[in-house]
Short mmCIF file of C-alpha atoms in Angstrom, two decimals:
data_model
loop_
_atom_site.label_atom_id
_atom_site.label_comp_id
_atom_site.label_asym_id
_atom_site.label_seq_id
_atom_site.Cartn_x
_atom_site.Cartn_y
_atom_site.Cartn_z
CA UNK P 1 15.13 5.92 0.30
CA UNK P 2 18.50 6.12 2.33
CA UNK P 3 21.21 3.26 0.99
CA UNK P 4 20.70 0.02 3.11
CA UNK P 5 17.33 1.56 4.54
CA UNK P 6 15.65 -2.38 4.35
CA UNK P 7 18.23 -4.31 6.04
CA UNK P 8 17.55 -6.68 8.40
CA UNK P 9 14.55 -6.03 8.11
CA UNK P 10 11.95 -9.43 8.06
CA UNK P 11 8.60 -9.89 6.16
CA UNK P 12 6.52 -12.53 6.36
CA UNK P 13 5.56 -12.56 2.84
CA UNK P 14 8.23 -10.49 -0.01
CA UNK P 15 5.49 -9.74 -3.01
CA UNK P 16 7.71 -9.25 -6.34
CA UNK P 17 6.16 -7.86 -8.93
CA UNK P 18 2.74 -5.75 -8.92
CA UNK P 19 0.57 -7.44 -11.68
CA UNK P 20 -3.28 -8.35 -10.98
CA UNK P 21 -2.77 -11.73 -9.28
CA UNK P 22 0.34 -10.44 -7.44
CA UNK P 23 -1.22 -7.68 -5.99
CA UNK P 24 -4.74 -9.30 -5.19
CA UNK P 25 -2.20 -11.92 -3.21
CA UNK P 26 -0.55 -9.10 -1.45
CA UNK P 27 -3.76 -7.32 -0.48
CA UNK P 28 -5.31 -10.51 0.80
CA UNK P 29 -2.11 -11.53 2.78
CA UNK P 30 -1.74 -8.73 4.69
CA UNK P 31 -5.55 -8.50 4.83
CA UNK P 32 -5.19 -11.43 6.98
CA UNK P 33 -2.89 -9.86 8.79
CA UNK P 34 1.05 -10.76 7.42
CA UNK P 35 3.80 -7.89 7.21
CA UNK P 36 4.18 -7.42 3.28
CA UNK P 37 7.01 -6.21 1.61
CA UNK P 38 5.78 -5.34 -2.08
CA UNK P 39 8.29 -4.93 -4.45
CA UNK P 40 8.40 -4.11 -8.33
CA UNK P 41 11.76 -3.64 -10.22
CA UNK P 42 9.88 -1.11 -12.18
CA UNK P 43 8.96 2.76 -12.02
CA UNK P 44 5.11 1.83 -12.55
CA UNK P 45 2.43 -0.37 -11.42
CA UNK P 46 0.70 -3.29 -12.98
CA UNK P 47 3.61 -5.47 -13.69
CA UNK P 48 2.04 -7.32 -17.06
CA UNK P 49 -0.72 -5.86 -16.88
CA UNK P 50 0.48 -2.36 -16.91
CA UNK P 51 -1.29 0.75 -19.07
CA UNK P 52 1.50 3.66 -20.40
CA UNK P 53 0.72 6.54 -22.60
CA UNK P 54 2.21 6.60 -25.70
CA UNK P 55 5.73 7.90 -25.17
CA UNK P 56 5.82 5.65 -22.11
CA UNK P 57 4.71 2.58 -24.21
CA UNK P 58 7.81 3.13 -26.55
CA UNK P 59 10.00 3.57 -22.98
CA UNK P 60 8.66 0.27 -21.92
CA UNK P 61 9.44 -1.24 -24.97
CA UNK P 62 13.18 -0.04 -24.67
CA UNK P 63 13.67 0.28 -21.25
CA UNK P 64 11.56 -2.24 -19.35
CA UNK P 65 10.19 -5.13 -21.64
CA UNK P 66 11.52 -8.59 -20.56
CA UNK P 67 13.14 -9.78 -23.51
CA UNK P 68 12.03 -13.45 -23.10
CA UNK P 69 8.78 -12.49 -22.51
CA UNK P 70 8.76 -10.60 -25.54
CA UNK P 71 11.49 -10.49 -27.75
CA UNK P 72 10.82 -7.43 -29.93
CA UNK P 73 8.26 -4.70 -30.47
CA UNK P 74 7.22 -3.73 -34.30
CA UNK P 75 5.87 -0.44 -34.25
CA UNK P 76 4.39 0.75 -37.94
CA UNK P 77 4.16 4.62 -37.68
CA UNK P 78 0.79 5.37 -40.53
CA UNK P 79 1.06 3.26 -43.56
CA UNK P 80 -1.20 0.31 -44.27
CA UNK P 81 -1.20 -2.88 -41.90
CA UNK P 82 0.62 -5.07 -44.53
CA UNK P 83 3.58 -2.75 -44.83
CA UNK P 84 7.07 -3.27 -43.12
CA UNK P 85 6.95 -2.09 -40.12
CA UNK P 86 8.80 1.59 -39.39
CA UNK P 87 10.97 0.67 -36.82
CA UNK P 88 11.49 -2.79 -34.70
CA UNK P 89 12.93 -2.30 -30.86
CA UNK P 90 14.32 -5.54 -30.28
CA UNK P 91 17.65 -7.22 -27.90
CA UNK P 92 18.13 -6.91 -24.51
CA UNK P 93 16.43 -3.64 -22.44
CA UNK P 94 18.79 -0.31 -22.03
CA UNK P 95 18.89 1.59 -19.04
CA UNK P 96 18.73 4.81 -20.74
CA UNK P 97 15.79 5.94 -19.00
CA UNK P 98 15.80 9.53 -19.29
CA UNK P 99 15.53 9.95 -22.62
CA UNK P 100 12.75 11.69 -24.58
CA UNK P 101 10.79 9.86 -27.32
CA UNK P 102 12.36 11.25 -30.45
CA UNK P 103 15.89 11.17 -29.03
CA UNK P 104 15.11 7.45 -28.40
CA UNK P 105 14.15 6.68 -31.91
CA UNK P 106 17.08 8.68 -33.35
CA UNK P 107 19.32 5.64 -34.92
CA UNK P 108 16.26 4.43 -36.81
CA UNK P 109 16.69 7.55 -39.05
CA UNK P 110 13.30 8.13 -39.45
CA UNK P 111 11.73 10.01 -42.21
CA UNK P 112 10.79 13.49 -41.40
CA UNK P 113 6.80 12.49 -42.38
CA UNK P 114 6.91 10.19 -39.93
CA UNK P 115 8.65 11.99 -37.81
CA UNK P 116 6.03 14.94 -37.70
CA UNK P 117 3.23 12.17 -37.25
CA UNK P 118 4.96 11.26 -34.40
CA UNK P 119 5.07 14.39 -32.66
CA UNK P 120 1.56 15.51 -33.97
CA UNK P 121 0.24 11.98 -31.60
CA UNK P 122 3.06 12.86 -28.97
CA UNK P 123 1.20 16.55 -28.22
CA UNK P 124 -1.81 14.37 -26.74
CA UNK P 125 0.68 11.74 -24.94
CA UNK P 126 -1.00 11.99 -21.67
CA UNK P 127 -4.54 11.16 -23.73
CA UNK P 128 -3.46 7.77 -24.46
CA UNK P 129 -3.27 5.20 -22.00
CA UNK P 130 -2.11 1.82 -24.26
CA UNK P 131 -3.08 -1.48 -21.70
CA UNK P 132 -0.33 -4.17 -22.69
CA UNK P 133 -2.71 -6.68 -21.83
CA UNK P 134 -5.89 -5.54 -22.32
CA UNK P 135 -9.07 -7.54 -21.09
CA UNK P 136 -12.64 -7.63 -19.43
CA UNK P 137 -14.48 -8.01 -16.30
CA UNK P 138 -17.36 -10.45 -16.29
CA UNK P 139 -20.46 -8.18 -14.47
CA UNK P 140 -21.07 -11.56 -12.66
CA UNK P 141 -17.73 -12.90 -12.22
CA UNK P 142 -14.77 -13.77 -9.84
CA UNK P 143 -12.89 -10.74 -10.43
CA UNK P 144 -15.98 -8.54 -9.48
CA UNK P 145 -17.40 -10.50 -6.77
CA UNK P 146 -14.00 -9.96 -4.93
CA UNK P 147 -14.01 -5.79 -5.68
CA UNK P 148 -17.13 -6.03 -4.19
CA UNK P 149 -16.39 -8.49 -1.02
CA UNK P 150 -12.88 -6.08 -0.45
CA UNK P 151 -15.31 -2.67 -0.60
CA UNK P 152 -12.62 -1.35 -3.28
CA UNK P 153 -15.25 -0.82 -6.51
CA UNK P 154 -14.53 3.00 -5.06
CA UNK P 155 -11.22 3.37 -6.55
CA UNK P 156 -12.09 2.28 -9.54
CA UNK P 157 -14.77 3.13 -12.24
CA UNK P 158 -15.56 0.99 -15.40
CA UNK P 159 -17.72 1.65 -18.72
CA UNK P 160 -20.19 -1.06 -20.00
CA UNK P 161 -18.55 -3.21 -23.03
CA UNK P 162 -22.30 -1.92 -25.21
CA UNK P 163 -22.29 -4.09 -28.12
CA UNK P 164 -20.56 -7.48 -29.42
CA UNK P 165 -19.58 -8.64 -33.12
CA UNK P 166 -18.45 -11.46 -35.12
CA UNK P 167 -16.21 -10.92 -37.87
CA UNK P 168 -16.26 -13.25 -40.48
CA UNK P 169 -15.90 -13.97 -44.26
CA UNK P 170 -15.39 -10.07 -45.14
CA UNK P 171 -17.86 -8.76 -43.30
CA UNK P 172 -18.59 -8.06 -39.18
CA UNK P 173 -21.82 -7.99 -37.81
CA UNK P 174 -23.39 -6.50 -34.67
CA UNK P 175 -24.46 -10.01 -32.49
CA UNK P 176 -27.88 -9.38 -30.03
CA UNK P 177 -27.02 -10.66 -26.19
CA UNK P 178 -29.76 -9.37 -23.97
CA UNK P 179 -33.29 -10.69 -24.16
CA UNK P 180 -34.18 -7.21 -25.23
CA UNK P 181 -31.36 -7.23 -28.35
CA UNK P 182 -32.52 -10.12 -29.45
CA UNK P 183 -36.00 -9.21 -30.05
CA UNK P 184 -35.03 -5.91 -31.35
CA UNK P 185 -32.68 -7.69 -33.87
CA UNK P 186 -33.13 -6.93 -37.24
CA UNK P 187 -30.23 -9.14 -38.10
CA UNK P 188 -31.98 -12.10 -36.99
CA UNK P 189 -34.84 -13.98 -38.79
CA UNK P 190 -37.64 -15.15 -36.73
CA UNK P 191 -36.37 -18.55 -36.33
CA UNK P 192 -33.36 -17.67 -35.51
CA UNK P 193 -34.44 -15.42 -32.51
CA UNK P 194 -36.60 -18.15 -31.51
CA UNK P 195 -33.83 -20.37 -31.57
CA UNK P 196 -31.47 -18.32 -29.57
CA UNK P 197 -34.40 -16.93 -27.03
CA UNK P 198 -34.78 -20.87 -26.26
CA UNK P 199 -30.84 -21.38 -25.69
CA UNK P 200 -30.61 -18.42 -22.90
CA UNK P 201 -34.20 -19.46 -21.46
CA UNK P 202 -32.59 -22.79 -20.87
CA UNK P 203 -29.19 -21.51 -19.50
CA UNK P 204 -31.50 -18.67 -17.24
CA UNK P 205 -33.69 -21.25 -15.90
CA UNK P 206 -31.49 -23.39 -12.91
CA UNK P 207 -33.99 -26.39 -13.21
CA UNK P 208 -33.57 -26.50 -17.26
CA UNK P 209 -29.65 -25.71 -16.59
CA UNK P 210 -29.45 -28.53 -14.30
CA UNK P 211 -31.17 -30.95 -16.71
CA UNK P 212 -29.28 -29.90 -19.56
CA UNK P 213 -26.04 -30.47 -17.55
CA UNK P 214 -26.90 -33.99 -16.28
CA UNK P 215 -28.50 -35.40 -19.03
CA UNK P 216 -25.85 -34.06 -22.21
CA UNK P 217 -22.60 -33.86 -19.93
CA UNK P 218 -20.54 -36.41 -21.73
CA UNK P 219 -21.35 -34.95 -25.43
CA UNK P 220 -19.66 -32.45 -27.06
CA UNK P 221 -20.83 -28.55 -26.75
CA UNK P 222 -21.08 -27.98 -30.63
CA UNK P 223 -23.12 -31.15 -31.02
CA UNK P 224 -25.44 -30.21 -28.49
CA UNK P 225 -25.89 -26.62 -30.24
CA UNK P 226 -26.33 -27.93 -33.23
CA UNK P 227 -29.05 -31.66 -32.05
CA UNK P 228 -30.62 -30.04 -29.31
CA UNK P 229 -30.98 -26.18 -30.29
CA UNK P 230 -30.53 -26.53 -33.83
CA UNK P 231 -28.12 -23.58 -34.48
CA UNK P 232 -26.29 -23.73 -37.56
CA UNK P 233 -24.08 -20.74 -39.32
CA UNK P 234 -23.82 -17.57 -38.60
CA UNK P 235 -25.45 -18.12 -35.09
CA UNK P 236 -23.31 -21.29 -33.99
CA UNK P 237 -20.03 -19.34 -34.55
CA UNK P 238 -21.58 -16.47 -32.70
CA UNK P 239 -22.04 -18.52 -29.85
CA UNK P 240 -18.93 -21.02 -29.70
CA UNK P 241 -16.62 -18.08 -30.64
CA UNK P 242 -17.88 -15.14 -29.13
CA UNK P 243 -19.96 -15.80 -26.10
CA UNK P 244 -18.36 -19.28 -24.91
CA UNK P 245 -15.39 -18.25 -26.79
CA UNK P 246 -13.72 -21.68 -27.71
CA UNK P 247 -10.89 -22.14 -30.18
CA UNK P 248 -11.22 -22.83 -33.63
CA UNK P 249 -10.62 -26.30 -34.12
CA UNK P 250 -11.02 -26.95 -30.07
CA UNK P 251 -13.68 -29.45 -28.63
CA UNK P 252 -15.38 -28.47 -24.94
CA UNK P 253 -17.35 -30.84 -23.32
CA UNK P 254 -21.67 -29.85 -23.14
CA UNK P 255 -20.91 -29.31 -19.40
CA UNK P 256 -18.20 -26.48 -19.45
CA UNK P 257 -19.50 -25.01 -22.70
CA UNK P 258 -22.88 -24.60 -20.87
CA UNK P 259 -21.07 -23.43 -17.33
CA UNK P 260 -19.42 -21.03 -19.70
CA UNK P 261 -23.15 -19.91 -21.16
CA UNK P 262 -24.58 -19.43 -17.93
CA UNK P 263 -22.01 -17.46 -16.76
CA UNK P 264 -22.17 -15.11 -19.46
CA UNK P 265 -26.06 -15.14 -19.22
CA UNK P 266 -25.63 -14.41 -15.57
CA UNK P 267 -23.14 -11.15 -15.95
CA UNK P 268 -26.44 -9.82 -18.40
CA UNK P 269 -28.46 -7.88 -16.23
CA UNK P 270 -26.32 -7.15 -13.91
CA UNK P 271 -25.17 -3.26 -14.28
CA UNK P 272 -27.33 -3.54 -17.79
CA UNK P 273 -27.72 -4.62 -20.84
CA UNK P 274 -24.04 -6.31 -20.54
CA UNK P 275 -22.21 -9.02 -20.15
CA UNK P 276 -18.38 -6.96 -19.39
CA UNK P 277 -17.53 -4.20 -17.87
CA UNK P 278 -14.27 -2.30 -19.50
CA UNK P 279 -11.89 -0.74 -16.94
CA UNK P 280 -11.64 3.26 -17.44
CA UNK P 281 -7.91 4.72 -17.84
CA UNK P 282 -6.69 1.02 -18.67
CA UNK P 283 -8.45 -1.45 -16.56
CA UNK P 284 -6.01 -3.97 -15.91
CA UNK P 285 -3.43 -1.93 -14.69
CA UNK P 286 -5.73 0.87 -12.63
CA UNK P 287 -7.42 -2.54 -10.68
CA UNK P 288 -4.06 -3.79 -10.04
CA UNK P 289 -3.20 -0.50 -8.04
CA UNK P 290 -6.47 -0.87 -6.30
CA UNK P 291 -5.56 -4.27 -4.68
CA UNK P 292 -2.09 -2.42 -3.86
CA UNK P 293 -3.86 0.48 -2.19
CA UNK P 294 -5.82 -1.93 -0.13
CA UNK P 295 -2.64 -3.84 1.04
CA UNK P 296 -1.09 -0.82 1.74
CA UNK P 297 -3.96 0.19 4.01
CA UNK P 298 -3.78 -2.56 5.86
CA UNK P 299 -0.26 -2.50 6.62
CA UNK P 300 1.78 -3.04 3.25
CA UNK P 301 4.93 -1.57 2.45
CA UNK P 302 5.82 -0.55 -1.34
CA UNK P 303 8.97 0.07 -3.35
CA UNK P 304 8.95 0.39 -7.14
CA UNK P 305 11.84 1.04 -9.14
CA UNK P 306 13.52 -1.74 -6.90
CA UNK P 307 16.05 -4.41 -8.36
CA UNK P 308 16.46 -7.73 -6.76
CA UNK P 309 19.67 -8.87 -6.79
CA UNK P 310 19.39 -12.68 -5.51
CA UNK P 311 17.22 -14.66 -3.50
CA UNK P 312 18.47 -17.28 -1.24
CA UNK P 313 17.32 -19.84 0.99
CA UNK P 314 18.57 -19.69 4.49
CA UNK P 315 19.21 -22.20 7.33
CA UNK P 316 16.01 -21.49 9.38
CA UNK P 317 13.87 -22.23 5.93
CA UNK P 318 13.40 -19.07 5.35
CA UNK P 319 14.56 -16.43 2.01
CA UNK P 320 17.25 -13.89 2.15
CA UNK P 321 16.33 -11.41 -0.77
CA UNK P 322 19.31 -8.93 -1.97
CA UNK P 323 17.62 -5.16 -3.07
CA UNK P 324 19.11 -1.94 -4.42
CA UNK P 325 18.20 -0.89 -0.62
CA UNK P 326 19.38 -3.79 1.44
CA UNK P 327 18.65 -7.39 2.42
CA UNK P 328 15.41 -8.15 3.62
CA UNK P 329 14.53 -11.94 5.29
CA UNK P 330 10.88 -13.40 4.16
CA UNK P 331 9.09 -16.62 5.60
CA UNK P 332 7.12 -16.68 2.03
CA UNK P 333 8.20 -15.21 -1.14
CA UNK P 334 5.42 -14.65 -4.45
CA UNK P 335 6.57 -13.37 -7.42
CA UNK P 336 5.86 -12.73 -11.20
CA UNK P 337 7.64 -15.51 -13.49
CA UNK P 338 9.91 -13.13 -15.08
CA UNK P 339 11.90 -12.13 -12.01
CA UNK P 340 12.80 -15.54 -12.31
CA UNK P 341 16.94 -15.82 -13.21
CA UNK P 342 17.00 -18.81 -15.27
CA UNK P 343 13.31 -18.36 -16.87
CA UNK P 344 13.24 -19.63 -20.74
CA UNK P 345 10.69 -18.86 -23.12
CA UNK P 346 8.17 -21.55 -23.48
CA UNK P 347 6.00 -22.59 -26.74
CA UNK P 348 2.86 -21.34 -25.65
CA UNK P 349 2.56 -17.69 -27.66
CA UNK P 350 -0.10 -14.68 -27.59
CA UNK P 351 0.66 -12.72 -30.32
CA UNK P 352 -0.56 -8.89 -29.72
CA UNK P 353 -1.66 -6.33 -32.34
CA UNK P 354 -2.26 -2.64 -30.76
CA UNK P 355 -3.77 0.10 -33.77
CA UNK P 356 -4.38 3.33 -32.65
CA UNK P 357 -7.42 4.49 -35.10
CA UNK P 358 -7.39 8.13 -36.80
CA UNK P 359 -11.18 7.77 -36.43
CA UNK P 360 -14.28 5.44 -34.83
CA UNK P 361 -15.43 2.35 -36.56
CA UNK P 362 -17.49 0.85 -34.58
CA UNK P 363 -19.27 3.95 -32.64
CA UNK P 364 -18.27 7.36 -31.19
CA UNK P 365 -19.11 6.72 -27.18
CA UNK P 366 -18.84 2.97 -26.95
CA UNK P 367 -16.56 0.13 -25.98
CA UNK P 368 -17.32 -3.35 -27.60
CA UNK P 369 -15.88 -6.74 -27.67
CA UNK P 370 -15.27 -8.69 -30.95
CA UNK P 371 -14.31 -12.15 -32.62
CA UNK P 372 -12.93 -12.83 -36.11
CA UNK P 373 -13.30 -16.47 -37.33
CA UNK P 374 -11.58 -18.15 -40.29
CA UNK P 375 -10.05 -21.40 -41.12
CA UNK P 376 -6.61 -20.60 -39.12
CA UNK P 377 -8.03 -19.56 -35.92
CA UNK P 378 -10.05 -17.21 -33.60
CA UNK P 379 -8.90 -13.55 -32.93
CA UNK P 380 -10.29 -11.56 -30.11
CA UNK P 381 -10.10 -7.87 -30.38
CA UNK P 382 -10.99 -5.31 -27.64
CA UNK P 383 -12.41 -1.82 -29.03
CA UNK P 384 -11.85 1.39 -26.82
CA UNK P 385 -12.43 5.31 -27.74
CA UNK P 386 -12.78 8.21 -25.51
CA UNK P 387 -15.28 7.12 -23.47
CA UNK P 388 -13.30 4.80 -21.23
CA UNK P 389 -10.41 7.87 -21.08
CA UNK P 390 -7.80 5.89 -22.93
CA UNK P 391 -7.54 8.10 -26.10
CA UNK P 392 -7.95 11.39 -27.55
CA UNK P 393 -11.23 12.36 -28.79
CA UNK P 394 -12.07 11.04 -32.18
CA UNK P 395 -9.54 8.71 -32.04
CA UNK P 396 -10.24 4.64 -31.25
CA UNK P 397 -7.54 2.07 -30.14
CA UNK P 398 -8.22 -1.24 -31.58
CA UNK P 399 -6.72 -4.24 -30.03
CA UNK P 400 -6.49 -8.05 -31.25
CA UNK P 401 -4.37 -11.01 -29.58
CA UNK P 402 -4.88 -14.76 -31.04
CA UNK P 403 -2.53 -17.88 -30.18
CA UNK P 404 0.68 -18.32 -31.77
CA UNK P 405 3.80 -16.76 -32.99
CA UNK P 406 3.65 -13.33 -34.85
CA UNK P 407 5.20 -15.44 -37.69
CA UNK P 408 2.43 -17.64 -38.24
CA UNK P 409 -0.90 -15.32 -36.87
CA UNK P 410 0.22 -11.85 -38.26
CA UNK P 411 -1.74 -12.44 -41.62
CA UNK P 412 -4.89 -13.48 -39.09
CA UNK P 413 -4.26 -10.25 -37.20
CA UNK P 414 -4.46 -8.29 -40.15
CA UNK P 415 -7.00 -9.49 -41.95
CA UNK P 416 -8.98 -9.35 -38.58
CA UNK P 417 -8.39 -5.68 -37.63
CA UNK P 418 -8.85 -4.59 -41.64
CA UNK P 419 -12.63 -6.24 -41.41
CA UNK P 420 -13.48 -4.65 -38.17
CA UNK P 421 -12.39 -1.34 -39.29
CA UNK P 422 -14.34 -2.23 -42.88
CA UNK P 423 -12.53 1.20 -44.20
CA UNK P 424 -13.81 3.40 -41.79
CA UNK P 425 -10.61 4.68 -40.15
CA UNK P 426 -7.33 4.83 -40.85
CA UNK P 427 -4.30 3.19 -38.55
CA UNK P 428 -2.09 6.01 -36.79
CA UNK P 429 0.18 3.66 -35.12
CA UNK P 430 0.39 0.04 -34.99
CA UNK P 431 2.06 -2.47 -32.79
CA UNK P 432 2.87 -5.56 -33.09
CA UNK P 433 4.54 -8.18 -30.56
CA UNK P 434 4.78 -11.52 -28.81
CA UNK P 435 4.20 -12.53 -25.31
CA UNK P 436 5.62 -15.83 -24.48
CA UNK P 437 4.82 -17.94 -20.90
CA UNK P 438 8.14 -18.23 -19.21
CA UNK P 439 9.34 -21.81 -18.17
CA UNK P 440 10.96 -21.30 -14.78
CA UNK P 441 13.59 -23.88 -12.96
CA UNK P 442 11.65 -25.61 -10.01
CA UNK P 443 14.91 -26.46 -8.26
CA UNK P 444 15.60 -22.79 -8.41
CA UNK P 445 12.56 -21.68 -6.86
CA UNK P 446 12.01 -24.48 -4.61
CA UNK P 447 9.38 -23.35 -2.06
CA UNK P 448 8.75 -20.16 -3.94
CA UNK P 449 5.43 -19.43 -4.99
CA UNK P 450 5.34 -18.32 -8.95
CA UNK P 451 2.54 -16.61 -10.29
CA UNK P 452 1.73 -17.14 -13.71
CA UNK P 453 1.36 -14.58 -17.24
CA UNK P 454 -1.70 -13.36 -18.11
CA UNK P 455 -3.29 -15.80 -20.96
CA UNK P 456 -5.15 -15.02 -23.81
CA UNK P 457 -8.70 -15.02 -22.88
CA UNK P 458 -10.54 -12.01 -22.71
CA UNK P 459 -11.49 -11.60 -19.17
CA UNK P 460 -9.26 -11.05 -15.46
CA UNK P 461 -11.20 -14.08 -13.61
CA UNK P 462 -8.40 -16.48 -14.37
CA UNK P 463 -6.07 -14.24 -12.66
CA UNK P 464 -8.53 -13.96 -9.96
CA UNK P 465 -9.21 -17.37 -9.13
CA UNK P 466 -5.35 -18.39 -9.33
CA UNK P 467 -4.61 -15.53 -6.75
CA UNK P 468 -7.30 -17.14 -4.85
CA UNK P 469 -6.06 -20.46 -5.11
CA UNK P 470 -2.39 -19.03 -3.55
CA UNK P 471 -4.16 -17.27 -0.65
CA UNK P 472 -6.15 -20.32 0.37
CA UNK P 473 -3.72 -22.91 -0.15
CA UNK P 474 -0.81 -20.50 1.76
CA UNK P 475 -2.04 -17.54 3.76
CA UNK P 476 -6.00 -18.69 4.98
CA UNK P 477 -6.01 -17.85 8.27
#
């Protein structure tokens, strides 16, 4: 693009950043017909929710990670998962961008072992595709409801999430959710399929649903589990942590604990035996592009590798917004929190654990969703292997986020990765990091529409239904 190309030029809506609720709001703007100017500081799409392979994960990490965000990267090359980590990329990001991976990692004076595990991974680089963020789709949720309403489920393909397991105590163990599973179950006494056959009749059935609802809204969730169904142990924690997936320690009311149940009862059926679907080649970052496709189809212009320089209100309440390429005028202005100038980190923490498996632990051809529960908290961990196209054959990726600092959940992490893995692979590569919510200045962004970080559930519909929120409240027709 020619020096100055933008200037002058006016939008009615300037789109910065190209995460998942960014880019659904820039599809649906100019979907209604608005000129969109969609802008990303950085070479690639997905913003947050962005998917690199490996070589490109350690660029990101000293090249384009947000250092507020998250402050440093721990990367543990082999070894076990208690060990000090190999290397830790850390401080503000360097604009050394054309670099090669081994040159990067160069003052780290790393041992020639792990040196020649590195470049043993680095010959299948384009194999792995590492999501930052990785999550979900519910089969019956928001998220998929609008791929299907915006006719773009072409451009991109998912795998079902097959099986589901709680991790507790020591041991992990395979959890029936279909009808089907749970008759099949050999996990499950009599009683206790019984039991659980009578909780998803009720949440299947609208009239029982709507009784339920009315008559136990004001009591607590786990007390109406535990009075009404009877569900004690191994089965309560199945279904408070890994189905309606509440924090340890949390309290939901009867009411959203069952809305949460009869959603996930819903999604079954669906596209099969299923609750999720799992995005193929990183499925955050591939349905991000999608939305951007669609806004570009309908009249959407796109720059990546873009800086913004300032943004400034103007006379005729309007935004002036200084790029590499010129200054462009905007009636409406959306952007990701971290393109914010003053943005601090605030105390709300997801602390990430990424471990790329020498082998499969928890099948060859299969994606499945997990929980580990002990006294300090919930984990959630995400299993992938070559099925969804995200890693080299026989190789898994195993990924875990819970609440909190690194300092204070790395312990859970570990102890919640080594029990789903129960000895049956080996870590290649681990990383470890923070992602922190930003706290942004509202004087400073007076009028400016601020999208918000992914969280740490395990599904995109909260990023759906706050993109949905912006569109009605700002650009419904």
């Amino acid at each position: 693009m020619v020096s100055n190309e933008l200037d002058g030029m006016q939008f009615d809506v300037v789109v910065l950043g190209t995460g998942l609720e960014e880019s659904i709001i820039a599809s649906e703007a100019a979907a209604g017909g608005k000129s969109v100017l969609h802008v990303d500081r950085n070479p690639y799409y997905g913003g947050s929710n962005a998917c690199f392979s490996l070589s490109k994960m350690l660029e990101w990490a000293f090249c384009h990670r947000n250092c507020c965000q998250t402050p440093s990267v721990e990367v543990l090359v082999g070894g076990q998962l208690t060990d000090a980590p190999t290397f830790v990329i850390s401080g503000e990001a360097s604009d050394q961008h054309d670099m090669d991976t081994l040159q990067r990692l160069a003052p780290f004076e790393l041992s020639p072992e792990t040196t020649e595990k590195l470049q043993a991974m680095l010959k299948n680089d384009r194999s792995y595709m590492i999501e930052l963020v990785p999550k979900v789709v519910f089969c019956r949720g928001e998220l998929t409801e609008m791929l299907i309403s915006c006719e773009i489920g072409e451009y991109v393909q998912f795998k079902g999430v097959a099986h589901s397991y709680l991790a507790h105590n020591g041991t992990i163990e395979r959890i029936p959710e279909s009808k089907e599973d749970i008759f099949s179950s050999t996990s499950l006494s009599l009683i206790e399929k019984r039991k659980l056959m009578r909780l998803m009749t009720m949440v299947s059935d609208n009239t029982l649903y709507t009784h339920i609802l009315d008559k136990y809204s004001d009591t607590q969730f786990t007390q109406l589990l535990q009075d009404k169904f009877k569900l004690s142990g191994m089965l309560l924690d199945a279904v408070l942590y890994l189905i309606v997936r509440v924090n340890r320690g949390d309290t939901i009311s009867s009411r959203e604990g069952c809305e949460r149940l009869h959603k996930y009862v819903k999604s079954i059926g669906r596209y099969g035996r299923m609750a999720y679907l799992c995005g193929m080649y990183g499925g955050g970052s591939e349905i991000s592009q999608s939305f951007c496709r669609l806004c570009a189809v309908s009249g959407g212009t796109y720059i990546l590798n873009e800086k913004v320089a300032a943004i400034e209100s103007t006379a005729e309440n309007e935004f002036s917004v200084v790029l590499d390429h010129g200054t462009v005028r905007a009636k409406q202005i959306v952007m990701s929190p971290d393109y914010t100038s003053t943005a601090v980190p605030k105390d709300q923490i997801v602390s990430r654990a990424i471990c790329i498996l020498d082998n499969t632990c928890l099948g060859d051809d299969t994606t499945a969703l997990a929980s580990y529960v002990d006294d300090s908290g919930v984990v959630s961990l995400l299993y992938v292997t070559h099925s969804t196209m995200t890693v080299p054959s026989g190789q898994s990726i195993l990924y875990a986020w819970v609440e909190g600092s690194l300092e204070e959940t790395r312990s859970l992490l570990t102890s919640a990765i080594q029990t789903t893995i129960d000895s049956k692979a080996s870590p290649l590569l681990s990383i470890f990091m923070e992602s922190h919510e930003l706290d942004v200045s509202e004087t400073e962004l007076q009028g400016i529409i601020v999208t918000r970080a992914p969280d740490a559930t395990v599904d995109l519909d909260s990023a759906a239904l706050s993109a949905q929120h912006v569109v009605s409240t700002f650009f419904s027709k």
